[in-house]
mmCIF file of C-alpha atoms in Angstrom:
data_model
loop_
_atom_site.group_PDB
_atom_site.id
_atom_site.type_symbol
_atom_site.label_atom_id
_atom_site.label_comp_id
_atom_site.label_asym_id
_atom_site.label_seq_id
_atom_site.Cartn_x
_atom_site.Cartn_y
_atom_site.Cartn_z
ATOM 1 C CA GLY S 294 0.000 0.000 0.000
ATOM 2 C CA ALA S 295 0.910 3.673 -0.103
ATOM 3 C CA VAL S 296 3.497 4.763 2.463
ATOM 4 C CA VAL S 297 3.650 8.202 4.009
ATOM 5 C CA SER S 298 6.418 9.242 6.359
ATOM 6 C CA GLN S 299 6.687 12.118 8.790
ATOM 7 C CA HIS S 300 9.694 13.616 10.463
ATOM 8 C CA PRO S 301 10.286 14.131 13.285
ATOM 9 C CA SER S 302 8.078 11.686 15.143
ATOM 10 C CA ARG S 303 8.421 13.612 18.366
ATOM 11 C CA VAL S 304 9.671 17.101 19.163
ATOM 12 C CA ILE S 305 9.939 19.128 22.337
ATOM 13 C CA CYS S 306 10.632 22.823 22.008
ATOM 14 C CA LYS S 307 10.607 26.013 24.034
ATOM 15 C CA SER S 308 7.821 28.523 23.765
ATOM 16 C CA GLY S 309 8.474 31.072 21.033
ATOM 17 C CA THR S 310 10.517 28.821 18.783
ATOM 18 C CA SER S 311 9.508 27.473 15.380
ATOM 19 C CA VAL S 312 9.179 23.825 14.477
ATOM 20 C CA LYS S 313 9.144 22.287 10.997
ATOM 21 C CA ILE S 314 7.438 18.972 10.298
ATOM 22 C CA GLU S 315 8.022 17.119 7.037
ATOM 23 C CA CYS S 316 5.558 14.829 5.315
ATOM 24 C CA ARG S 317 6.711 12.623 2.462
ATOM 25 C CA SER S 318 4.928 10.182 0.197
ATOM 26 C CA LEU S 319 7.500 7.453 -0.333
ATOM 27 C CA ASP S 320 6.193 5.330 -3.172
ATOM 28 C CA PHE S 321 3.722 7.547 -4.975
ATOM 29 C CA GLN S 322 3.178 11.116 -6.070
ATOM 30 C CA ALA S 323 0.636 13.061 -4.086
ATOM 31 C CA THR S 324 -0.898 16.085 -5.716
ATOM 32 C CA THR S 325 -2.770 16.816 -2.513
ATOM 33 C CA MET S 326 -1.637 16.520 1.079
ATOM 34 C CA PHE S 327 -3.628 17.296 4.173
ATOM 35 C CA TRP S 328 -2.557 18.421 7.626
ATOM 36 C CA TYR S 329 -4.538 17.441 10.700
ATOM 37 C CA ARG S 330 -4.235 18.135 14.393
ATOM 38 C CA GLN S 331 -5.475 15.794 17.073
ATOM 39 C CA PHE S 332 -5.761 16.631 20.766
ATOM 40 C CA PRO S 333 -5.980 13.812 23.341
ATOM 41 C CA LYS S 334 -9.166 11.784 23.031
ATOM 42 C CA GLN S 335 -10.403 14.052 20.268
ATOM 43 C CA SER S 336 -10.940 13.412 16.603
ATOM 44 C CA LEU S 337 -8.718 14.537 13.796
ATOM 45 C CA MET S 338 -9.330 18.142 12.858
ATOM 46 C CA LEU S 339 -8.350 19.230 9.389
ATOM 47 C CA MET S 340 -6.065 22.237 9.466
ATOM 48 C CA ALA S 341 -5.290 22.766 5.805
ATOM 49 C CA THR S 342 -5.264 21.247 2.358
ATOM 50 C CA SER S 343 -2.043 21.524 0.427
ATOM 51 C CA ASN S 344 -1.807 21.239 -3.348
ATOM 52 C CA GLU S 345 1.546 20.955 -5.038
ATOM 53 C CA GLY S 346 2.738 24.247 -6.439
ATOM 54 C CA SER S 347 -0.066 26.357 -5.015
ATOM 55 C CA LYS S 348 -1.012 28.018 -1.762
ATOM 56 C CA ALA S 349 -2.566 25.908 0.946
ATOM 57 C CA THR S 350 -6.233 26.217 1.786
ATOM 58 C CA TYR S 351 -6.748 26.691 5.502
ATOM 59 C CA GLU S 352 -9.779 25.688 7.509
ATOM 60 C CA GLN S 353 -11.703 28.280 9.408
ATOM 61 C CA GLY S 354 -9.999 29.234 12.643
ATOM 62 C CA VAL S 355 -6.542 28.081 11.580
ATOM 63 C CA GLU S 356 -4.029 30.933 11.393
ATOM 64 C CA LYS S 357 -2.176 30.766 8.099
ATOM 65 C CA ASP S 358 0.613 32.998 9.399
ATOM 66 C CA LYS S 359 1.196 30.713 12.338
ATOM 67 C CA PHE S 360 1.001 27.393 10.518
ATOM 68 C CA LEU S 361 3.054 27.771 7.365
ATOM 69 C CA ILE S 362 2.595 25.077 4.759
ATOM 70 C CA ASN S 363 4.848 24.495 1.788
ATOM 71 C CA HIS S 364 4.147 21.835 -0.828
ATOM 72 C CA ALA S 365 7.200 22.186 -3.011
ATOM 73 C CA SER S 366 7.079 18.826 -4.777
ATOM 74 C CA LEU S 367 4.740 15.929 -5.439
ATOM 75 C CA THR S 368 6.312 13.963 -2.602
ATOM 76 C CA LEU S 369 6.970 16.548 0.087
ATOM 77 C CA SER S 370 4.902 18.944 2.160
ATOM 78 C CA THR S 371 6.104 20.792 5.234
ATOM 79 C CA LEU S 372 4.248 22.357 8.131
ATOM 80 C CA THR S 373 6.047 24.990 10.180
ATOM 81 C CA VAL S 374 4.577 25.976 13.513
ATOM 82 C CA THR S 375 5.895 29.473 14.086
ATOM 83 C CA SER S 376 6.339 31.030 17.526
ATOM 84 C CA ALA S 377 4.990 27.910 19.154
ATOM 85 C CA HIS S 378 3.124 28.164 22.437
ATOM 86 C CA PRO S 379 2.072 25.466 24.917
ATOM 87 C CA GLU S 380 -1.454 25.421 23.495
ATOM 88 C CA ASP S 381 0.046 24.281 20.175
ATOM 89 C CA SER S 382 1.113 21.042 21.836
ATOM 90 C CA SER S 383 -0.697 18.338 19.931
ATOM 91 C CA PHE S 384 -0.393 15.356 17.616
ATOM 92 C CA TYR S 385 0.078 16.584 14.052
ATOM 93 C CA ILE S 386 -0.717 14.131 11.282
ATOM 94 C CA CYS S 387 -0.364 14.521 7.550
ATOM 95 C CA SER S 388 -2.051 12.505 4.874
ATOM 96 C CA ALA S 389 -1.429 12.151 1.169
ATOM 97 C CA GLN S 390 -4.083 11.453 -1.343
ATOM 98 C CA VAL S 391 -3.706 8.638 -3.819
ATOM 99 C CA ARG S 392 -5.589 9.623 -6.890
ATOM 100 C CA GLY S 393 -7.102 7.182 -9.303
ATOM 101 C CA GLY S 394 -9.939 4.751 -9.086
ATOM 102 C CA SER S 395 -13.024 5.723 -7.187
ATOM 103 C CA ALA S 396 -11.682 5.990 -3.700
ATOM 104 C CA ASP S 397 -9.025 8.708 -3.882
ATOM 105 C CA THR S 398 -8.030 7.408 -0.502
ATOM 106 C CA GLN S 399 -6.018 9.382 1.984
ATOM 107 C CA TYR S 400 -3.089 7.573 3.572
ATOM 108 C CA PHE S 401 -1.738 8.903 6.818
ATOM 109 C CA GLY S 402 1.742 9.476 8.065
ATOM 110 C CA PRO S 403 2.734 8.183 11.506
ATOM 111 C CA GLY S 404 2.225 11.570 13.124
ATOM 112 C CA THR S 405 4.401 14.050 14.995
ATOM 113 C CA ARG S 406 3.877 14.678 18.670
ATOM 114 C CA LEU S 407 4.741 18.282 19.481
ATOM 115 C CA THR S 408 5.273 19.400 23.054
ATOM 116 C CA VAL S 409 5.852 23.087 23.657
ATOM 117 C CA LEU S 410 7.266 23.918 27.075
ATOM 118 C CA GLY A 167 -22.303 22.113 8.304
ATOM 119 C CA GLN A 168 -21.005 18.681 9.044
ATOM 120 C CA ASN A 169 -22.123 16.408 11.854
ATOM 121 C CA ILE A 170 -20.895 12.870 12.336
ATOM 122 C CA ASP A 171 -21.987 10.746 15.277
ATOM 123 C CA GLN A 172 -20.598 7.483 16.548
ATOM 124 C CA PRO A 173 -20.685 5.825 19.956
ATOM 125 C CA THR A 174 -17.835 6.833 22.229
ATOM 126 C CA GLU A 175 -16.956 3.394 23.517
ATOM 127 C CA MET A 176 -17.817 -0.247 22.936
ATOM 128 C CA THR A 177 -16.654 -3.467 24.505
ATOM 129 C CA ALA A 178 -16.671 -6.982 23.126
ATOM 130 C CA THR A 179 -15.029 -10.323 23.746
ATOM 131 C CA GLU A 180 -12.457 -12.130 21.679
ATOM 132 C CA GLY A 181 -14.000 -14.159 18.851
ATOM 133 C CA ALA A 182 -17.253 -12.201 18.875
ATOM 134 C CA ILE A 183 -18.787 -9.895 16.277
ATOM 135 C CA VAL A 184 -19.218 -6.165 16.854
ATOM 136 C CA GLN A 185 -20.998 -3.491 14.835
ATOM 137 C CA ILE A 186 -19.959 0.139 15.101
ATOM 138 C CA ASN A 187 -22.544 2.593 13.829
ATOM 139 C CA CYS A 188 -22.029 6.007 12.287
ATOM 140 C CA THR A 189 -24.653 8.568 11.320
ATOM 141 C CA TYR A 190 -23.908 11.702 9.416
ATOM 142 C CA GLN A 191 -25.499 14.916 8.266
ATOM 143 C CA THR A 192 -23.343 16.716 5.753
ATOM 144 C CA SER A 193 -23.852 19.410 3.176
ATOM 145 C CA GLY A 194 -22.742 17.037 0.432
ATOM 146 C CA PHE A 195 -21.616 13.454 0.166
ATOM 147 C CA ASN A 196 -18.955 11.777 -1.901
ATOM 148 C CA GLY A 197 -17.953 8.741 0.089
ATOM 149 C CA LEU A 198 -17.575 7.405 3.608
ATOM 150 C CA PHE A 199 -14.371 5.997 5.039
ATOM 151 C CA TRP A 200 -13.551 3.916 8.074
ATOM 152 C CA TYR A 201 -10.142 4.142 9.689
ATOM 153 C CA GLN A 202 -8.550 2.283 12.584
ATOM 154 C CA GLN A 203 -6.339 4.195 14.983
ATOM 155 C CA HIS A 204 -4.281 2.654 17.765
ATOM 156 C CA ALA A 205 -3.317 4.906 20.631
ATOM 157 C CA GLY A 206 -0.525 7.299 19.707
ATOM 158 C CA GLU A 207 -0.482 6.206 16.096
ATOM 159 C CA ALA A 208 -1.877 7.584 12.871
ATOM 160 C CA PRO A 209 -5.079 6.185 11.370
ATOM 161 C CA THR A 210 -4.917 3.327 8.916
ATOM 162 C CA PHE A 211 -7.423 2.915 6.108
ATOM 163 C CA LEU A 212 -9.976 0.133 6.504
ATOM 164 C CA SER A 213 -12.786 0.648 4.024
ATOM 165 C CA TYR A 214 -14.561 2.963 1.633
ATOM 166 C CA ASN A 215 -18.230 3.143 0.607
ATOM 167 C CA VAL A 216 -19.757 5.487 -1.922
ATOM 168 C CA LEU A 217 -22.745 3.423 -3.068
ATOM 169 C CA ASP A 218 -25.407 1.826 -0.891
ATOM 170 C CA GLY A 219 -24.706 -1.670 0.277
ATOM 171 C CA LEU A 220 -22.133 -3.832 1.947
ATOM 172 C CA GLU A 221 -18.418 -3.932 1.208
ATOM 173 C CA GLU A 222 -16.607 -6.960 2.619
ATOM 174 C CA LYS A 223 -12.888 -7.209 3.185
ATOM 175 C CA GLY A 224 -11.767 -10.166 5.220
ATOM 176 C CA ARG A 225 -12.902 -9.848 8.833
ATOM 177 C CA PHE A 226 -14.112 -6.307 8.229
ATOM 178 C CA SER A 227 -17.274 -5.219 6.414
ATOM 179 C CA SER A 228 -18.748 -1.784 5.968
ATOM 180 C CA PHE A 229 -22.301 -0.866 5.071
ATOM 181 C CA LEU A 230 -23.753 2.374 3.736
ATOM 182 C CA SER A 231 -27.272 3.759 3.355
ATOM 183 C CA ARG A 232 -27.095 7.201 1.797
ATOM 184 C CA SER A 233 -30.811 7.888 2.177
ATOM 185 C CA LYS A 234 -30.540 7.305 5.918
ATOM 186 C CA GLY A 235 -27.154 8.967 6.373
ATOM 187 C CA TYR A 236 -25.991 5.797 8.055
ATOM 188 C CA SER A 237 -23.042 3.455 7.963
ATOM 189 C CA TYR A 238 -21.712 0.661 10.089
ATOM 190 C CA LEU A 239 -18.430 -1.177 10.403
ATOM 191 C CA LEU A 240 -18.728 -4.866 11.212
ATOM 192 C CA LEU A 241 -15.801 -6.673 12.752
ATOM 193 C CA LYS A 242 -15.919 -10.472 12.894
ATOM 194 C CA GLU A 243 -13.824 -12.973 14.837
ATOM 195 C CA LEU A 244 -12.539 -10.254 17.086
ATOM 196 C CA GLN A 245 -8.927 -10.383 18.160
ATOM 197 C CA MET A 246 -7.191 -8.582 20.992
ATOM 198 C CA LYS A 247 -5.258 -6.495 18.470
ATOM 199 C CA ASP A 248 -8.572 -5.062 17.240
ATOM 200 C CA SER A 249 -8.709 -2.939 20.401
ATOM 201 C CA ALA A 250 -8.409 0.542 18.935
ATOM 202 C CA SER A 251 -10.373 3.630 18.017
ATOM 203 C CA TYR A 252 -12.466 3.379 14.860
ATOM 204 C CA LEU A 253 -13.032 6.598 12.972
ATOM 205 C CA CYS A 254 -15.868 7.269 10.581
ATOM 206 C CA ALA A 255 -15.067 9.981 8.039
ATOM 207 C CA VAL A 256 -17.188 11.551 5.327
ATOM 208 C CA ARG A 257 -15.906 13.178 2.180
ATOM 209 C CA ASP A 258 -18.165 16.042 1.333
ATOM 210 C CA TRP A 259 -17.390 16.821 -2.289
ATOM 211 C CA GLU A 260 -14.945 15.750 -4.876
ATOM 212 C CA GLY A 261 -13.131 18.979 -5.535
ATOM 213 C CA TYR A 262 -11.028 19.098 -2.411
ATOM 214 C CA SER A 263 -11.628 15.553 -1.263
ATOM 215 C CA THR A 264 -11.544 16.775 2.314
ATOM 216 C CA LEU A 265 -12.616 14.406 5.046
ATOM 217 C CA THR A 266 -14.623 15.263 8.118
ATOM 218 C CA PHE A 267 -13.998 12.828 10.936
ATOM 219 C CA GLY A 268 -16.258 11.653 13.711
ATOM 220 C CA LYS A 269 -14.831 11.559 17.220
ATOM 221 C CA GLY A 270 -14.133 7.870 16.961
ATOM 222 C CA THR A 271 -15.386 4.794 18.776
ATOM 223 C CA MET A 272 -12.974 3.239 21.237
ATOM 224 C CA LEU A 273 -13.354 -0.545 21.025
ATOM 225 C CA LEU A 274 -12.009 -2.667 23.831
ATOM 226 C CA VAL A 275 -11.700 -6.394 23.147
ATOM 227 C CA SER A 276 -11.383 -8.547 26.225
ATOM 228 C CA PRO A 277 -10.342 -12.210 26.527
#
């Protein structure tokens, strides 16, 4: 099946610093990648949709200047949490869409657990 | 708006059959997905329904009724490793292919 990787898997940073998370599709090209955030015992909340070569589309309530998304190639999207604060501590998960067929299924990366001190 | 409801928790015993229900009210519909998520891990794809009826894949089956806004995931011959959260997700329209997730049903399988 389709494999999506994320790096790093876990990061601890000080308040006010910026953190970059990478999402890669390893064995397929993904024209669309998605970024989600999941708080403990909560569902996945879509943050933004990222299309290769164009600006990301952010969901309502998600600050585009705080969560910078770059989708520079068909296999790589990055999420940068700028000036991180403790309330940004969460589990960040990316997914990549496999186009073709009827499903256009999203496959998820393993997630990045961010802890902001 | 989007609204997806599933039970918060369910328990079952090893070897049994369990059905996890999902109801949805969305502004549009272009497919329903079920994902399995173990604690601290990312979701893994289980099934996809876009037409009414039952889709079977090994021990897992998923059913959809679009007129009722209803789906269920059926797990047979339960194993301990099936203890996980099961997420129902609806894709609202084809352009963005965005998914809206329910809060998940935590299934606990006991010996």
